[in-house]
């Protein structure tokens, strides 16, 4: 009954390497077994012993060897090989596990994607390309399968990030007696036709965009506030601390225009000052003169005519026009009395009778 009790697992890796494993630990606790195989057919078979064993707690539990033909016969024997414990003959082509798909490409067009890979050189008609995908909002994979080696699907939301994985499958039962598939190709992440490192990058990029925009708005707001404060500070500074003229420019014309002649420079500046005073105080003088004329008319009715005489301290100046201007500038008043008339004079010896 040992031959029926031994279970074997047969895998033909892409028709390149065979792996045979068995479960004998429950039957042979204190004895190890040996493994023999052959790809020959007919009566004269040449058995080969296993050179690469797979171990389970220091006991032989499998063998790994090269695939050399479509038909394989195996024999499990006792430790010295004298007694056969199990034997089996089968087609190695019915236990093929394909390799991963090679050179997987994704072609995006709007909401549709086409996934393709290189076509294997052998038995491509027995293979199917399987594509699975899901978004970060899906809990389970969506699967699409097509003949080797292209799969198309549409309906993808450009606002979502999708995970993709791809593998090859052998057709059962026409090509395989066991449903073997290749290992999954490395998972990739796509969003609106763009390859990402992970779907977490989508959330991270959106968060980074929000942070950057917030920082820019904050900087612009701070600049606006600083500009307003600067304008207000300038106004306050001008009202509280008025600008003081630089004295170094006051005497430029003394040396540039008058070659250091102080008297000539003073005469010119005095003329300019007097002319400036006249421009500012002439309306006031005219108003005062009109007032005096009205007072004169009133005095004609009440008593003797009062005459106004003027004496100017500026009369000593040779410039007659300057003396005339000086006589027109009233300042503080002082009363002087003479027999028969009164004299009103100011600090500039302006006398009014």
Tab-separated table of C-alpha atoms in Angstrom:
chain	number	residue	atom	x	y	z
A	1	UNK	CA	0.000	0.000	0.000
A	2	UNK	CA	2.943	2.379	0.073
A	3	UNK	CA	2.729	3.060	-3.657
A	4	UNK	CA	-0.800	4.368	-3.352
A	5	UNK	CA	-0.004	6.396	-0.233
A	6	UNK	CA	2.856	8.445	-1.737
A	7	UNK	CA	1.621	11.727	-3.191
A	8	UNK	CA	3.778	13.534	-5.747
A	9	UNK	CA	3.761	17.083	-7.099
A	10	UNK	CA	5.109	17.606	-10.624
A	11	UNK	CA	6.124	20.973	-12.022
A	12	UNK	CA	7.780	21.555	-15.386
A	13	UNK	CA	9.228	25.086	-15.279
A	14	UNK	CA	8.705	26.430	-18.792
A	15	UNK	CA	9.767	23.060	-20.200
A	16	UNK	CA	13.306	23.720	-18.965
A	17	UNK	CA	13.562	22.215	-15.502
A	18	UNK	CA	11.584	19.545	-13.630
A	19	UNK	CA	10.723	19.553	-9.932
A	20	UNK	CA	9.270	16.425	-8.324
A	21	UNK	CA	8.322	16.481	-4.646
A	22	UNK	CA	6.779	13.752	-2.486
A	23	UNK	CA	5.416	13.347	1.032
A	24	UNK	CA	7.047	10.365	2.753
A	25	UNK	CA	7.754	11.717	6.242
A	26	UNK	CA	4.652	10.002	7.635
A	27	UNK	CA	5.639	6.636	6.121
A	28	UNK	CA	9.412	6.510	6.570
A	29	UNK	CA	10.314	8.054	9.898
A	30	UNK	CA	13.714	6.438	10.306
A	31	UNK	CA	14.611	5.731	6.696
A	32	UNK	CA	15.546	8.033	3.815
A	33	UNK	CA	14.532	7.393	0.208
A	34	UNK	CA	16.315	7.785	-3.121
A	35	UNK	CA	14.979	9.108	-6.440
A	36	UNK	CA	15.575	7.954	-10.041
A	37	UNK	CA	14.207	9.279	-13.352
A	38	UNK	CA	14.420	8.717	-17.129
A	39	UNK	CA	13.138	10.346	-20.320
A	40	UNK	CA	13.821	7.236	-22.379
A	41	UNK	CA	11.020	5.176	-23.829
A	42	UNK	CA	11.019	1.450	-24.528
A	43	UNK	CA	12.586	-1.531	-22.821
A	44	UNK	CA	16.147	-0.287	-22.535
A	45	UNK	CA	15.776	2.619	-20.163
A	46	UNK	CA	18.703	4.326	-18.566
A	47	UNK	CA	17.826	5.462	-15.089
A	48	UNK	CA	19.526	8.505	-13.646
A	49	UNK	CA	19.851	9.154	-9.951
A	50	UNK	CA	18.952	12.544	-8.524
A	51	UNK	CA	21.866	14.862	-7.930
A	52	UNK	CA	19.939	17.814	-6.430
A	53	UNK	CA	17.634	16.807	-3.600
A	54	UNK	CA	15.141	19.013	-1.783
A	55	UNK	CA	15.270	18.410	1.959
A	56	UNK	CA	12.646	18.396	4.678
A	57	UNK	CA	14.212	18.159	8.156
A	58	UNK	CA	17.308	16.485	6.697
A	59	UNK	CA	15.200	13.945	4.747
A	60	UNK	CA	14.923	13.784	0.969
A	61	UNK	CA	11.533	15.203	-0.061
A	62	UNK	CA	12.064	16.169	-3.711
A	63	UNK	CA	14.381	16.336	-6.704
A	64	UNK	CA	15.278	19.065	-9.190
A	65	UNK	CA	16.647	18.134	-12.644
A	66	UNK	CA	16.734	19.258	-16.264
A	67	UNK	CA	13.828	18.597	-18.656
A	68	UNK	CA	15.054	16.364	-21.491
A	69	UNK	CA	11.916	15.143	-23.236
A	70	UNK	CA	8.082	15.037	-23.378
A	71	UNK	CA	7.743	11.709	-21.519
A	72	UNK	CA	9.063	11.186	-17.978
A	73	UNK	CA	9.247	8.110	-15.756
A	74	UNK	CA	10.162	8.379	-12.084
A	75	UNK	CA	11.010	5.825	-9.385
A	76	UNK	CA	11.218	6.322	-5.606
A	77	UNK	CA	13.258	3.623	-3.857
A	78	UNK	CA	14.718	2.857	-0.468
A	79	UNK	CA	17.936	4.449	0.693
A	80	UNK	CA	20.268	2.019	-1.125
A	81	UNK	CA	18.044	1.821	-4.226
A	82	UNK	CA	17.449	-1.922	-4.024
A	83	UNK	CA	13.702	-1.776	-3.485
A	84	UNK	CA	11.238	0.356	-5.465
A	85	UNK	CA	8.606	2.052	-3.313
A	86	UNK	CA	6.817	4.150	-5.935
A	87	UNK	CA	6.887	4.630	-9.741
A	88	UNK	CA	5.013	6.779	-12.235
A	89	UNK	CA	5.076	7.615	-15.961
A	90	UNK	CA	3.519	10.781	-17.456
A	91	UNK	CA	3.771	13.509	-20.129
A	92	UNK	CA	6.007	16.294	-18.852
A	93	UNK	CA	4.371	18.765	-21.274
A	94	UNK	CA	1.102	18.547	-19.291
A	95	UNK	CA	2.728	20.005	-16.170
A	96	UNK	CA	4.287	23.158	-17.592
A	97	UNK	CA	4.370	26.288	-15.490
A	98	UNK	CA	5.181	29.262	-17.771
A	99	UNK	CA	7.669	31.996	-16.982
A	100	UNK	CA	6.627	35.523	-16.229
A	101	UNK	CA	5.586	37.650	-19.224
A	102	UNK	CA	8.494	39.526	-20.756
A	103	UNK	CA	8.608	43.177	-21.807
A	104	UNK	CA	5.123	44.142	-20.618
A	105	UNK	CA	3.868	47.388	-22.161
A	106	UNK	CA	0.824	49.581	-21.466
A	107	UNK	CA	-0.783	51.645	-24.224
A	108	UNK	CA	-3.281	54.258	-23.025
A	109	UNK	CA	-5.836	56.054	-25.198
A	110	UNK	CA	-8.309	58.205	-23.281
A	111	UNK	CA	-10.130	55.779	-20.923
A	112	UNK	CA	-8.881	52.575	-22.618
A	113	UNK	CA	-5.682	50.604	-22.036
A	114	UNK	CA	-4.054	47.794	-23.995
A	115	UNK	CA	-1.567	45.520	-22.201
A	116	UNK	CA	0.806	43.363	-24.230
A	117	UNK	CA	3.991	41.336	-23.807
A	118	UNK	CA	6.492	39.415	-25.879
A	119	UNK	CA	5.195	36.227	-27.483
A	120	UNK	CA	6.955	33.103	-26.149
A	121	UNK	CA	8.896	31.080	-28.703
A	122	UNK	CA	7.285	27.778	-27.728
A	123	UNK	CA	3.634	26.779	-27.294
A	124	UNK	CA	2.203	30.282	-27.404
A	125	UNK	CA	-1.181	28.843	-28.468
A	126	UNK	CA	-1.435	27.152	-25.036
A	127	UNK	CA	-1.010	30.454	-23.153
A	128	UNK	CA	-3.400	33.160	-22.083
A	129	UNK	CA	-2.445	36.634	-20.869
A	130	UNK	CA	-4.243	37.629	-17.679
A	131	UNK	CA	-4.408	41.238	-16.488
A	132	UNK	CA	-5.752	42.239	-13.090
A	133	UNK	CA	-6.340	45.789	-11.934
A	134	UNK	CA	-7.995	47.740	-9.145
A	135	UNK	CA	-8.194	51.324	-7.981
A	136	UNK	CA	-7.380	52.509	-4.495
A	137	UNK	CA	-11.124	52.526	-3.826
A	138	UNK	CA	-11.579	48.823	-4.780
A	139	UNK	CA	-11.119	45.933	-2.385
A	140	UNK	CA	-10.865	43.140	-4.990
A	141	UNK	CA	-9.005	42.749	-8.263
A	142	UNK	CA	-10.808	43.007	-11.602
A	143	UNK	CA	-9.538	40.362	-14.053
A	144	UNK	CA	-9.375	40.270	-17.863
A	145	UNK	CA	-7.940	37.371	-19.895
A	146	UNK	CA	-7.172	37.107	-23.595
A	147	UNK	CA	-5.087	34.955	-25.897
A	148	UNK	CA	-1.396	35.574	-25.897
A	149	UNK	CA	-0.257	38.203	-25.896
A	150	UNK	CA	-2.525	41.270	-25.702
A	151	UNK	CA	-5.435	42.359	-23.494
A	152	UNK	CA	-7.562	45.494	-23.933
A	153	UNK	CA	-9.928	47.107	-21.447
A	154	UNK	CA	-11.725	50.466	-21.222
A	155	UNK	CA	-13.763	52.499	-18.771
A	156	UNK	CA	-10.895	53.739	-16.609
A	157	UNK	CA	-11.493	56.925	-14.624
A	158	UNK	CA	-8.693	59.443	-15.346
A	159	UNK	CA	-9.073	60.840	-11.807
A	160	UNK	CA	-8.243	57.502	-10.160
A	161	UNK	CA	-4.970	55.676	-9.651
A	162	UNK	CA	-4.968	51.993	-10.711
A	163	UNK	CA	-2.720	49.077	-9.791
A	164	UNK	CA	-1.936	46.528	-12.538
A	165	UNK	CA	-0.402	43.065	-12.462
A	166	UNK	CA	0.108	40.615	-15.336
A	167	UNK	CA	0.792	36.881	-15.712
A	168	UNK	CA	0.588	34.005	-18.212
A	169	UNK	CA	-1.696	30.991	-17.778
A	170	UNK	CA	-1.680	27.530	-19.391
A	171	UNK	CA	-4.930	26.323	-20.938
A	172	UNK	CA	-6.629	23.473	-19.060
A	173	UNK	CA	-7.331	20.674	-20.013
A	174	UNK	CA	-6.102	20.960	-23.620
A	175	UNK	CA	-2.515	21.796	-22.773
A	176	UNK	CA	-2.171	21.091	-19.028
A	177	UNK	CA	-3.688	18.659	-16.578
A	178	UNK	CA	-2.885	21.110	-13.775
A	179	UNK	CA	-3.931	24.763	-13.809
A	180	UNK	CA	-0.471	26.304	-13.681
A	181	UNK	CA	0.147	30.025	-14.096
A	182	UNK	CA	3.314	32.041	-14.097
A	183	UNK	CA	4.281	34.270	-11.201
A	184	UNK	CA	2.868	37.776	-11.316
A	185	UNK	CA	4.931	40.398	-13.049
A	186	UNK	CA	5.919	43.353	-10.862
A	187	UNK	CA	2.919	45.491	-9.940
A	188	UNK	CA	2.686	48.877	-11.658
A	189	UNK	CA	0.636	51.990	-10.882
A	190	UNK	CA	-1.048	54.211	-13.459
A	191	UNK	CA	-3.164	57.355	-13.423
A	192	UNK	CA	-4.570	58.944	-16.581
A	193	UNK	CA	-1.923	57.226	-18.687
A	194	UNK	CA	0.980	58.258	-16.455
A	195	UNK	CA	3.207	55.757	-14.629
A	196	UNK	CA	3.571	56.388	-10.884
A	197	UNK	CA	5.757	54.869	-8.195
A	198	UNK	CA	2.671	54.052	-6.127
A	199	UNK	CA	-0.924	55.162	-5.733
A	200	UNK	CA	0.135	56.923	-2.554
A	201	UNK	CA	1.985	59.397	-4.789
A	202	UNK	CA	-1.379	60.620	-6.069
A	203	UNK	CA	-2.521	61.609	-2.586
A	204	UNK	CA	0.913	62.971	-1.738
A	205	UNK	CA	1.083	65.091	-4.891
A	206	UNK	CA	-2.362	66.559	-4.222
A	207	UNK	CA	-1.411	67.336	-0.625
A	208	UNK	CA	1.855	68.923	-1.801
A	209	UNK	CA	-0.052	71.061	-4.316
A	210	UNK	CA	-2.422	72.305	-1.612
A	211	UNK	CA	0.513	73.084	0.701
A	212	UNK	CA	2.397	74.979	-2.014
A	213	UNK	CA	-0.650	77.042	-2.983
A	214	UNK	CA	-1.358	77.834	0.670
A	215	UNK	CA	2.230	78.975	1.199
A	216	UNK	CA	2.113	81.191	-1.898
A	217	UNK	CA	-1.139	82.805	-0.780
A	218	UNK	CA	0.302	83.380	2.691
A	219	UNK	CA	3.435	84.996	1.231
A	220	UNK	CA	1.383	87.267	-1.035
A	221	UNK	CA	-0.828	88.278	1.882
A	222	UNK	CA	2.191	89.064	4.054
A	223	UNK	CA	3.730	91.159	1.256
A	224	UNK	CA	0.478	93.099	0.883
A	225	UNK	CA	0.278	93.743	4.633
A	226	UNK	CA	3.930	94.856	4.748
A	227	UNK	CA	3.343	97.208	1.812
A	228	UNK	CA	0.351	98.793	3.548
A	229	UNK	CA	2.283	99.158	6.802
A	230	UNK	CA	5.233	100.694	4.952
A	231	UNK	CA	3.014	103.319	3.327
A	232	UNK	CA	1.398	104.183	6.642
A	233	UNK	CA	4.798	104.333	8.369
A	234	UNK	CA	6.110	106.734	5.747
A	235	UNK	CA	3.130	109.015	6.330
A	236	UNK	CA	3.594	108.881	10.109
A	237	UNK	CA	7.317	109.474	9.762
A	238	UNK	CA	6.757	112.495	7.513
A	239	UNK	CA	4.248	113.993	9.951
A	240	UNK	CA	6.202	113.289	13.134
A	241	UNK	CA	9.761	113.570	11.823
A	242	UNK	CA	9.795	115.924	8.821
A	243	UNK	CA	12.711	115.695	6.492
A	244	UNK	CA	15.671	117.934	7.382
A	245	UNK	CA	17.347	119.489	4.334
A	246	UNK	CA	20.955	118.675	3.817
A	247	UNK	CA	22.979	121.867	4.507
A	248	UNK	CA	25.777	120.909	2.200
A	249	UNK	CA	23.733	122.035	-0.820
A	250	UNK	CA	22.920	125.531	0.557
A	251	UNK	CA	26.316	127.024	-0.339
A	252	UNK	CA	26.879	125.406	-3.701
A	253	UNK	CA	26.104	128.630	-5.601
A	254	UNK	CA	28.466	130.613	-3.305
A	255	UNK	CA	31.463	128.800	-4.749
A	256	UNK	CA	30.080	127.773	-8.133
A	257	UNK	CA	28.407	131.070	-9.185
A	258	UNK	CA	30.196	133.717	-7.052
A	259	UNK	CA	33.664	132.184	-6.645
A	260	UNK	CA	33.475	132.577	-2.859
A	261	UNK	CA	32.440	136.281	-2.891
A	262	UNK	CA	30.304	136.356	0.277
A	263	UNK	CA	29.021	139.952	-0.109
A	264	UNK	CA	27.866	139.356	-3.684
A	265	UNK	CA	26.200	136.111	-2.670
A	266	UNK	CA	24.434	137.832	0.315
A	267	UNK	CA	23.157	140.698	-1.889
A	268	UNK	CA	21.694	138.262	-4.358
A	269	UNK	CA	20.084	136.107	-1.694
A	270	UNK	CA	18.645	139.148	0.145
A	271	UNK	CA	17.008	140.257	-3.092
A	272	UNK	CA	15.524	136.792	-3.584
A	273	UNK	CA	14.244	136.677	0.044
A	274	UNK	CA	12.617	140.110	-0.233
A	275	UNK	CA	10.979	139.233	-3.520
A	276	UNK	CA	9.674	136.026	-2.008
A	277	UNK	CA	8.223	137.890	0.985
A	278	UNK	CA	6.566	140.354	-1.368
A	279	UNK	CA	4.886	137.583	-3.318
A	280	UNK	CA	3.489	136.071	-0.113
A	281	UNK	CA	2.572	139.243	1.775
A	282	UNK	CA	1.483	141.590	-1.018
A	283	UNK	CA	-2.209	140.605	-0.790
A	284	UNK	CA	-2.115	141.326	2.965
A	285	UNK	CA	-0.502	144.760	2.353
A	286	UNK	CA	-3.091	145.648	-0.264
A	287	UNK	CA	-5.859	144.669	2.119
A	288	UNK	CA	-4.330	146.803	4.874
A	289	UNK	CA	-3.963	149.748	2.484
A	290	UNK	CA	-7.611	149.528	1.513
A	291	UNK	CA	-8.538	149.414	5.185
A	292	UNK	CA	-6.449	152.525	5.837
A	293	UNK	CA	-8.123	154.348	2.957
A	294	UNK	CA	-11.538	153.612	4.445
A	295	UNK	CA	-10.318	154.834	7.832
A	296	UNK	CA	-9.086	158.034	6.142
A	297	UNK	CA	-12.449	158.699	4.602
A	298	UNK	CA	-14.141	158.265	7.948
A	299	UNK	CA	-11.637	160.559	9.626
A	300	UNK	CA	-12.383	163.310	7.031
A	301	UNK	CA	-15.880	163.498	8.394
A	302	UNK	CA	-14.930	163.495	12.054
A	303	UNK	CA	-11.791	165.624	12.325
A	304	UNK	CA	-8.664	166.972	10.672
A	305	UNK	CA	-6.942	164.897	8.007
A	306	UNK	CA	-4.291	162.529	9.261
A	307	UNK	CA	-1.292	162.100	7.009
A	308	UNK	CA	0.823	159.022	6.830
A	309	UNK	CA	4.566	159.427	6.611
A	310	UNK	CA	6.909	156.465	6.182
A	311	UNK	CA	10.479	156.176	7.183
A	312	UNK	CA	12.395	153.054	6.203
A	313	UNK	CA	15.563	151.721	7.709
A	314	UNK	CA	16.222	150.217	4.304
A	315	UNK	CA	16.586	153.722	2.806
A	316	UNK	CA	20.275	153.583	3.542
A	317	UNK	CA	20.495	150.856	0.917
A	318	UNK	CA	21.386	152.127	-2.552
A	319	UNK	CA	18.792	149.832	-4.090
A	320	UNK	CA	15.570	151.976	-4.246
A	321	UNK	CA	13.367	149.084	-5.158
A	322	UNK	CA	14.474	147.071	-2.139
A	323	UNK	CA	13.755	150.090	0.114
A	324	UNK	CA	10.287	150.434	-1.377
A	325	UNK	CA	9.589	146.732	-0.785
A	326	UNK	CA	10.834	146.998	2.814
A	327	UNK	CA	8.418	149.874	3.480
A	328	UNK	CA	5.481	147.693	2.503
A	329	UNK	CA	6.139	145.035	5.158
A	330	UNK	CA	4.317	145.798	8.421
A	331	UNK	CA	5.284	143.885	11.551
A	332	UNK	CA	4.897	144.695	15.277
A	333	UNK	CA	3.609	148.211	16.029
A	334	UNK	CA	4.960	150.923	18.358
A	335	UNK	CA	3.181	154.322	18.924
A	336	UNK	CA	5.190	157.573	18.942
A	337	UNK	CA	3.580	161.008	19.751
A	338	UNK	CA	4.451	164.365	18.142
A	339	UNK	CA	2.721	167.740	18.525
A	340	UNK	CA	-0.347	167.700	16.300
A	341	UNK	CA	-0.027	164.079	15.023
A	342	UNK	CA	0.707	160.517	16.023
A	343	UNK	CA	3.374	158.220	14.533
A	344	UNK	CA	2.939	154.421	14.325
A	345	UNK	CA	6.199	152.609	13.664
A	346	UNK	CA	7.311	148.932	13.484
A	347	UNK	CA	10.582	147.046	13.853
A	348	UNK	CA	11.502	147.788	10.226
A	349	UNK	CA	11.026	151.575	10.954
A	350	UNK	CA	7.806	151.473	9.076
A	351	UNK	CA	6.074	154.753	10.162
A	352	UNK	CA	2.390	155.470	9.690
A	353	UNK	CA	0.943	158.964	10.474
